[in-house]
mmCIF file of C-alpha atoms in Angstrom:
data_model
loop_
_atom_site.group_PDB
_atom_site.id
_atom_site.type_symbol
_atom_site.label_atom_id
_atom_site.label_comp_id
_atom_site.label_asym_id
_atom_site.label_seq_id
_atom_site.Cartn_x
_atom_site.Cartn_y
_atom_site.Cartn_z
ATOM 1 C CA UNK A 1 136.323 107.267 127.126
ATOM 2 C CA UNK A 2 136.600 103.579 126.717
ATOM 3 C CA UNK A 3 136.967 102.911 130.777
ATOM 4 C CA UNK A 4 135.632 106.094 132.720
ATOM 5 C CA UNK A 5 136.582 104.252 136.292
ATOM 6 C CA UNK A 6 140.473 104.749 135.550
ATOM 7 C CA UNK A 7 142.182 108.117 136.868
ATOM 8 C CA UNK A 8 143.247 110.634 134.330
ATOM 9 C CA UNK A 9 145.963 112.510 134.227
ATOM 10 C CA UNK A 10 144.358 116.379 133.808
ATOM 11 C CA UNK A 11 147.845 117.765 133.504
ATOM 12 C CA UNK A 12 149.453 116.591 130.633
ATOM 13 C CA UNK A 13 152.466 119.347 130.403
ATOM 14 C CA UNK A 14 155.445 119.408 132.671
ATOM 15 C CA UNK A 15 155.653 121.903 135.092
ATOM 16 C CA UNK A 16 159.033 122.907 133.390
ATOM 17 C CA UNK A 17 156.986 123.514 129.977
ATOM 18 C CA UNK A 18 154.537 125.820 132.487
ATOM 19 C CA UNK A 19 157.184 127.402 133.735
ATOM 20 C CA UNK A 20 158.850 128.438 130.522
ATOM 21 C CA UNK A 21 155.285 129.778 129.250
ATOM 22 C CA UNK A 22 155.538 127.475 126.144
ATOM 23 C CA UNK A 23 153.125 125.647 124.287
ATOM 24 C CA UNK A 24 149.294 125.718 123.862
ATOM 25 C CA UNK A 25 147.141 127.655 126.396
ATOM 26 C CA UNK A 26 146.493 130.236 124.137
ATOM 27 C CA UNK A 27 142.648 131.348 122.811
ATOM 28 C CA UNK A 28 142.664 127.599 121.336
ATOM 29 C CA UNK A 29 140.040 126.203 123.571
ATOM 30 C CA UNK A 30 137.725 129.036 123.916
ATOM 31 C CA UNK A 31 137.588 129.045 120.046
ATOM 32 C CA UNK A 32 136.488 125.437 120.477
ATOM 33 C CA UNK A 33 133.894 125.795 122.839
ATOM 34 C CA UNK A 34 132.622 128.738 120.760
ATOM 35 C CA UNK A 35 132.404 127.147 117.976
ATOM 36 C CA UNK A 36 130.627 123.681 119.557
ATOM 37 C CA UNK A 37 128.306 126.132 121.607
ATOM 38 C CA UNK A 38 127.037 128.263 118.161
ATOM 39 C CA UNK A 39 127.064 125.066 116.350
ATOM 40 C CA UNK A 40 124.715 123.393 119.057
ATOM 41 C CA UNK A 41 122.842 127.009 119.042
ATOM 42 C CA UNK A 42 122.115 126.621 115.220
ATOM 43 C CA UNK A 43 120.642 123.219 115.695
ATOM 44 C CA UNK A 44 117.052 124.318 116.782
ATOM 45 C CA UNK A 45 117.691 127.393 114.579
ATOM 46 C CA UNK A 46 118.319 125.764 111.536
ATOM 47 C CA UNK A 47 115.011 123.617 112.401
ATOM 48 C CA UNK A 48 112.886 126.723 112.750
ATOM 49 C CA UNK A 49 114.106 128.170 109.745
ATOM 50 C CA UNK A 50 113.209 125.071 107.444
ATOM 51 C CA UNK A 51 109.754 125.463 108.764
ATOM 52 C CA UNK A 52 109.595 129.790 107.724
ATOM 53 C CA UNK A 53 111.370 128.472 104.313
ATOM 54 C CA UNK A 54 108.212 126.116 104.123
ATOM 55 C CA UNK A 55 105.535 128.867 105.148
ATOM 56 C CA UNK A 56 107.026 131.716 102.972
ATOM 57 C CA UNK A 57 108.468 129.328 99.673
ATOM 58 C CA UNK A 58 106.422 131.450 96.923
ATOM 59 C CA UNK A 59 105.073 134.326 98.875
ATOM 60 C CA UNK A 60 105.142 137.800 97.686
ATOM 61 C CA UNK A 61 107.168 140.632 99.144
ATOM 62 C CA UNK A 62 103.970 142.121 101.513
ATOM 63 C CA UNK A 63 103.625 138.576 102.529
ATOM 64 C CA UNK A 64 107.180 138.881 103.414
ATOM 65 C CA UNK A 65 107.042 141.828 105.468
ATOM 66 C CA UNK A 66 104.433 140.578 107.434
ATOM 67 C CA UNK A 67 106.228 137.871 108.709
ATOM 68 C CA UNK A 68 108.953 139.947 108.973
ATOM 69 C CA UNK A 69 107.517 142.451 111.414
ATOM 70 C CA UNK A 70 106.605 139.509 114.118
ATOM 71 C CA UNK A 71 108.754 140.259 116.834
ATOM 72 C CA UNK A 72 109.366 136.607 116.909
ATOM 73 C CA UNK A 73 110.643 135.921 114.176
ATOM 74 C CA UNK A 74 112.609 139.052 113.757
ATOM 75 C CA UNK A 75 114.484 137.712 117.327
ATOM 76 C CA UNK A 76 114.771 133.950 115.487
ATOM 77 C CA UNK A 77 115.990 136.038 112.323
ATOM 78 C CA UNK A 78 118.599 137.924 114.064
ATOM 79 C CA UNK A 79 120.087 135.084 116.164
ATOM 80 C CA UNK A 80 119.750 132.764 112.690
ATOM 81 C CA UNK A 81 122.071 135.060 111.245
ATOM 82 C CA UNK A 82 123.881 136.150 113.872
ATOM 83 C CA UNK A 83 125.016 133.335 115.112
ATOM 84 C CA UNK A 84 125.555 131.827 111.299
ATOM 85 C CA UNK A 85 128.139 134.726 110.740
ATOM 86 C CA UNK A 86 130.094 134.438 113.816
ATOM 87 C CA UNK A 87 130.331 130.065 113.751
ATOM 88 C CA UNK A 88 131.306 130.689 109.579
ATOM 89 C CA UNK A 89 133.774 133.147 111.108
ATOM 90 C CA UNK A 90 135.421 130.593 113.487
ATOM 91 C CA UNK A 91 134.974 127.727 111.082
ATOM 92 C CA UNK A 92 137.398 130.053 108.116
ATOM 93 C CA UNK A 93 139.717 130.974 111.375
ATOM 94 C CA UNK A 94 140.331 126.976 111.690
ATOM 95 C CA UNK A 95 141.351 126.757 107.280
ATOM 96 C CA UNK A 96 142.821 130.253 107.337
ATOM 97 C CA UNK A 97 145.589 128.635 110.631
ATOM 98 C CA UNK A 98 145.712 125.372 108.609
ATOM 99 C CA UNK A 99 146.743 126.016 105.495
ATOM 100 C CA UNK A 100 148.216 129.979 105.347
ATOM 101 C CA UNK A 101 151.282 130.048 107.025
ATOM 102 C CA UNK A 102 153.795 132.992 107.994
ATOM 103 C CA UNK A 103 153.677 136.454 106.929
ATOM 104 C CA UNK A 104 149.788 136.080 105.304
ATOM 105 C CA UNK A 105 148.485 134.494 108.430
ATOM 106 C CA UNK A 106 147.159 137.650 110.160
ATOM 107 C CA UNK A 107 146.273 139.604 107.187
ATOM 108 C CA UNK A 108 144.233 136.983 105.830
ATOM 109 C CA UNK A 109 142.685 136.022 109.320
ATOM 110 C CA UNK A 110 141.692 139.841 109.573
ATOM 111 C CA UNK A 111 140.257 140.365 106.259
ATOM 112 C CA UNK A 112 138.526 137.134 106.502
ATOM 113 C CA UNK A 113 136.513 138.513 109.744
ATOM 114 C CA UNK A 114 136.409 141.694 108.697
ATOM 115 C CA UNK A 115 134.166 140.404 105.323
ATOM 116 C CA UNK A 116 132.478 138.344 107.596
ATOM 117 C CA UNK A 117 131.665 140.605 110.027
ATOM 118 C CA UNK A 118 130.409 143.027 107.357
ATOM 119 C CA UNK A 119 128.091 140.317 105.893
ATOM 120 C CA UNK A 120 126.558 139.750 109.617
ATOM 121 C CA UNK A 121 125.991 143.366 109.969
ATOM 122 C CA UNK A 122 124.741 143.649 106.557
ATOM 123 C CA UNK A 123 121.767 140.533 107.268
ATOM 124 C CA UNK A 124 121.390 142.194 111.206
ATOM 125 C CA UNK A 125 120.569 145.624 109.156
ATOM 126 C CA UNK A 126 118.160 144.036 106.150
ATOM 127 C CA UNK A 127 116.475 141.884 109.141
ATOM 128 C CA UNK A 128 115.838 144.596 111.517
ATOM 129 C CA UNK A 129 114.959 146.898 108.348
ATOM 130 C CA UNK A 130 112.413 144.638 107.132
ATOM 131 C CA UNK A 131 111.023 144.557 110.759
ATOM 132 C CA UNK A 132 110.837 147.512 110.983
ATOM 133 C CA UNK A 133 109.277 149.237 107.974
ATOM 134 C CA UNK A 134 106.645 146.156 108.639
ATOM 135 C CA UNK A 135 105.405 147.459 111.718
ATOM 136 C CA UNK A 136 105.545 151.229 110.979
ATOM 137 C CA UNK A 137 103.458 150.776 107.806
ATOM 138 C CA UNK A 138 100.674 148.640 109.715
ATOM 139 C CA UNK A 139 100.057 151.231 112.589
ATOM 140 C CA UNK A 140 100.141 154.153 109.693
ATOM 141 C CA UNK A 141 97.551 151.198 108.193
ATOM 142 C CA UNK A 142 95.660 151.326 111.714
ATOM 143 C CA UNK A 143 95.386 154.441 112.752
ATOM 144 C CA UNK B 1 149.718 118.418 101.000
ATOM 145 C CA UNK B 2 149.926 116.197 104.120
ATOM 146 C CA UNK B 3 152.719 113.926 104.394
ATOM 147 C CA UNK B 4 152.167 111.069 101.633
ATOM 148 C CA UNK B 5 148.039 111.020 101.307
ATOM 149 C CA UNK B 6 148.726 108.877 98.452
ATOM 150 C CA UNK B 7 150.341 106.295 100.721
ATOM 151 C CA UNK B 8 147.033 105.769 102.259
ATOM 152 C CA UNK B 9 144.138 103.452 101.178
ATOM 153 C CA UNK B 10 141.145 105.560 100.251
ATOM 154 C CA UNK B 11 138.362 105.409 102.742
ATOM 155 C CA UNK B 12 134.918 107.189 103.320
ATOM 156 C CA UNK B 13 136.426 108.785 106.132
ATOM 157 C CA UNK B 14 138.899 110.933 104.863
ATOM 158 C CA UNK B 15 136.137 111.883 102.036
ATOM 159 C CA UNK B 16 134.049 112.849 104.549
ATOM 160 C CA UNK B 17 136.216 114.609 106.980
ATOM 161 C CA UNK B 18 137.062 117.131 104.337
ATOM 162 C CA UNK B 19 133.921 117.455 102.627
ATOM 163 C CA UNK B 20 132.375 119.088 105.909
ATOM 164 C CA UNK B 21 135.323 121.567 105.812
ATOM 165 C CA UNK B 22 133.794 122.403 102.032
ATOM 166 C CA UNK B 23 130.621 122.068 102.761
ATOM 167 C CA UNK B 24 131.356 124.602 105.445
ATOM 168 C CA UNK B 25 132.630 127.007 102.862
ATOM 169 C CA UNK B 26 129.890 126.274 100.392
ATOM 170 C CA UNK B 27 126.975 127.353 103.023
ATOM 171 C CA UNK B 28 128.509 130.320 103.961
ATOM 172 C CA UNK B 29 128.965 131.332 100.493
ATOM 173 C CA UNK B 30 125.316 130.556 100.370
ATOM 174 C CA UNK B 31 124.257 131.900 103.564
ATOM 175 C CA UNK B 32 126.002 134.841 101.769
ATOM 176 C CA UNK B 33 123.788 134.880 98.795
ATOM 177 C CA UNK B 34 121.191 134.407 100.933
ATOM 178 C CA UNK B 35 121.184 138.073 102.745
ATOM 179 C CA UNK B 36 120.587 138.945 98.959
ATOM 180 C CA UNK B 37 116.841 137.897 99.727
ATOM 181 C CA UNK B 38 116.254 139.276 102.834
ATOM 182 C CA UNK B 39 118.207 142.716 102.455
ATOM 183 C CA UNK B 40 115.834 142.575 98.834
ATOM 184 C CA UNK B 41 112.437 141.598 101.110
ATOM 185 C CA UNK B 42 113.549 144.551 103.201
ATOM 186 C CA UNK B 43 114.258 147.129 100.513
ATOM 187 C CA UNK B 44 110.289 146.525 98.575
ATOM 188 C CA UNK B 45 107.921 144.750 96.083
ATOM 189 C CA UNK B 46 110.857 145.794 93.358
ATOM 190 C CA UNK B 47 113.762 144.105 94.615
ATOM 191 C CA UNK B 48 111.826 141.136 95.702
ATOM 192 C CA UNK B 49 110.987 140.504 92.092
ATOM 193 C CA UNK B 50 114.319 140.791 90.733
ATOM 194 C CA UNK B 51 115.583 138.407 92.997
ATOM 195 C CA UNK B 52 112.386 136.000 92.937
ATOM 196 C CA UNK B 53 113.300 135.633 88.893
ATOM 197 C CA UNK B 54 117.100 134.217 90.504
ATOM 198 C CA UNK B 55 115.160 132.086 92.247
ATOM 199 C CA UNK B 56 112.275 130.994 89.614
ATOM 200 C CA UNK B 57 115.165 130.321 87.226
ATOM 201 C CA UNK B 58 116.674 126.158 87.017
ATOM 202 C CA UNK B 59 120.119 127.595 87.407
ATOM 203 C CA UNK B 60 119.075 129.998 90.567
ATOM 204 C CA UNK B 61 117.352 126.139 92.235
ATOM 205 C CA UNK B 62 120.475 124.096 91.363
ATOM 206 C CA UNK B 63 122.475 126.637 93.135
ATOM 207 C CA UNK B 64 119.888 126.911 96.003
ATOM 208 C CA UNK B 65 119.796 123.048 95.891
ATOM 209 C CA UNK B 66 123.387 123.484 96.004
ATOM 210 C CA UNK B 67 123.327 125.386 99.154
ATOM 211 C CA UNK B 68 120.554 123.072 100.762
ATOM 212 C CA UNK B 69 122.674 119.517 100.125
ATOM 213 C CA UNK B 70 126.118 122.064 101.706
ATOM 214 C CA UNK B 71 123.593 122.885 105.398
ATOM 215 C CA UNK B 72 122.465 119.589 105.691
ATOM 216 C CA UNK B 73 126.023 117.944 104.764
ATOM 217 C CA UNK B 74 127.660 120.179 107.254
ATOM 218 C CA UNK B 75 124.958 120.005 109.859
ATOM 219 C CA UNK B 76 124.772 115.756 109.826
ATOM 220 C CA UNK B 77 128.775 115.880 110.046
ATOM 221 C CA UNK B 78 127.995 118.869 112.835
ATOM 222 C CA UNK B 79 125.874 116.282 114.936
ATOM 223 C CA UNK B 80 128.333 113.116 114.017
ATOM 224 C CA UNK B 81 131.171 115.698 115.556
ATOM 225 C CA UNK B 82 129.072 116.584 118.826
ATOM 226 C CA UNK B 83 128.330 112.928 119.484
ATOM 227 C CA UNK B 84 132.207 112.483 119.183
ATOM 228 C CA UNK B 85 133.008 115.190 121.411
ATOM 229 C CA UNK B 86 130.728 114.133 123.907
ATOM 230 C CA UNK B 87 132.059 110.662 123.552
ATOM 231 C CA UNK B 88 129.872 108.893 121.355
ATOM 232 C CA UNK B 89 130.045 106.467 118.517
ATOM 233 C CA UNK B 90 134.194 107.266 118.357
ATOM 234 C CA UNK B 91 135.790 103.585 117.824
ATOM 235 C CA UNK B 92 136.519 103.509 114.275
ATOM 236 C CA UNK B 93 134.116 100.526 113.907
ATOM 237 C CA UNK B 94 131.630 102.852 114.621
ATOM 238 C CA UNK B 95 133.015 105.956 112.636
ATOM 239 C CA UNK B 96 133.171 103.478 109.613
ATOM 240 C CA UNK B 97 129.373 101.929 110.311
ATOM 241 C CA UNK B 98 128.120 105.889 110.354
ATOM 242 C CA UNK B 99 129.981 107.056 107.427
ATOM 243 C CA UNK B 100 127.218 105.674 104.442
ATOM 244 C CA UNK B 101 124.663 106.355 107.387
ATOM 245 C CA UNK B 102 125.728 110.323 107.253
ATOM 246 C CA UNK B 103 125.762 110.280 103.493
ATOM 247 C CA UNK B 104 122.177 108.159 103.500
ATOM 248 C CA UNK B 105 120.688 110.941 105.497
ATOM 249 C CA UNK B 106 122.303 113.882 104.043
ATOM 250 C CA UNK B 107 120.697 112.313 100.393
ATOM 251 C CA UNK B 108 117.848 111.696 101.513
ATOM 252 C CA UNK B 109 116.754 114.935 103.499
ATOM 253 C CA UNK B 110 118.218 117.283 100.523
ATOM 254 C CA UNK B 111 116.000 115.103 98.324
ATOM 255 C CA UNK B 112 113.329 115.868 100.556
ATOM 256 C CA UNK B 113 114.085 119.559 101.521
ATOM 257 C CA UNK B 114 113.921 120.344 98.230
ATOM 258 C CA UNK B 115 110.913 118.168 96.268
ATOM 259 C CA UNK B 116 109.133 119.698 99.477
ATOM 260 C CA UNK B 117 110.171 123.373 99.386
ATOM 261 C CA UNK B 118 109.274 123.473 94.825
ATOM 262 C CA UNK B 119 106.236 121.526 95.504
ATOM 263 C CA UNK B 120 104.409 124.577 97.737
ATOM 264 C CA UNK B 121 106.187 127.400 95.857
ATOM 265 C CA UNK B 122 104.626 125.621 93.154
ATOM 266 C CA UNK B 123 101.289 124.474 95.112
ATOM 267 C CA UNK B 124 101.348 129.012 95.971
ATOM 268 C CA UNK B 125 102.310 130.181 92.381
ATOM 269 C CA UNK B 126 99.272 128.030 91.035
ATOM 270 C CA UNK B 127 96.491 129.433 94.027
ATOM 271 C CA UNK B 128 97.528 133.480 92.781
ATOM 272 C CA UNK B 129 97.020 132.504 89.248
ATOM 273 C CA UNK B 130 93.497 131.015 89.566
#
């Protein structure tokens, strides 16, 4: 980055290594880019969500639900913890290759998503549930 | 343990380089806890009370202010790591100058965050009762 004019080299394995199949090349850099691409995602996210935490610190449950059945904020909801889930799912991947080694390495990469996963699905449901029951009681209130 | 850490001279760099790995951990742990509200909001009135008592309780806000300093660690060290990515402030001069910048910020704004978020809970609580 320091001098931008000079020529890079964008191949920095041997064509031997290539040949052979060896190395990196793997799912390594589309695990980067998905996590820098969530993590940029959660920025204006994160930013809406202090503001709700602001408008709804103290309210009651109906006062809740209210805000809950806006179809806005049930789509900010879901991709809040949507997207939370699956970043915290490739941020444990990175630990999970770091520090458990051999045998352990899938098992614990596996049950690690699978939890996570669950969790996801588990705020997707509540969030969608909350929505939901929201908007069903206020046209039973309306009509 | 990576090869001889203790041959190295502490600096705020290495401090912070693995505390946004923990604080990572820590704020999904609370993000975690946190479906606890929403699935309870969701569920009714009865929930919602059970786990507004978590919340009204000191030890339920030190672990939410817990959870608040872990998002705003990780989300400063988030930016600090796009601007490196992208190409930014990466000579370690500048990774040194940031460090106690990062931390400033990350005080400050949990400070903030959370004298802010009490203070209407608070400023709500009182408008029911009267």
């Amino acid at each position: 980055m320091s001098n931008p004019k000079k020529p890079h080299v964008t191949v920095m394995r041997s064509q031997l290594s290539r040949a052979r199949g060896l190395g990196s090349g793997q799912a390594g850099v589309g695990h980067w880019w998905a996590e820098r691409a969530s993590a940029v995602a959660l920025v204006p996210l994160s930013g809406w969500f202090v503001i709700q935490v602001f408008r709804l610190a103290g309210a009651s449950q109906p006062e809740v639900a209210k805000w809950g059945a806006r179809p806005f904020n049930t789509t900010m909801m879901l991709s809040l913890v949507i997207l939370t889930f699956y970043h915290t799912q490739l941020g444990l991947q990175v630990i999970i290759d770091d520090y458990v080694h051999g045998k352990a390495h899938l098992p614990a990469g596996l049950l690690m998503k699978g939890i996570v996963f669950l969790l996801g699905l588990f705020g997707t449901v509540s969030v969608l549930k909350l929505a939901l029951a929201g908007s069903s009681r206020s046209t039973i209130a309306a009509g | 343990m990576s090869p001889h850490l203790q041959v190295y001279r502490f600096r705020l760099s290495m401090f912070l380089s693995i505390a946004n790995r923990a604080a990572g951990v820590a704020a999904a742990g609370g993000s975690a806890l946190g479906l606890c509200w929403i699935s309870a909001a969701a569920k009714g009135p009865k929930s919602f009370s059970k786990v507004q008592k978590v919340t009204g309780n000191p030890l339920g806000q030190m672990l939410m202010a817990g959870w608040a300093l872990a998002l705003v660690y990780h989300f400063v060290a988030g930016l600090r790591h796009l601007a490196w990515d992208s190409g930014y402030r990466f000579s370690k001069k500048e990774i040194n100058e940031d460090g106690p910048v990062a931390v400033g910020v990350t005080l400050g704004t949990t400070a903030a965050l959370v004298a802010g978020i009490v203070g209407v809970a608070i400023c709500r609580s009182r408008k029911k009762a009267s």
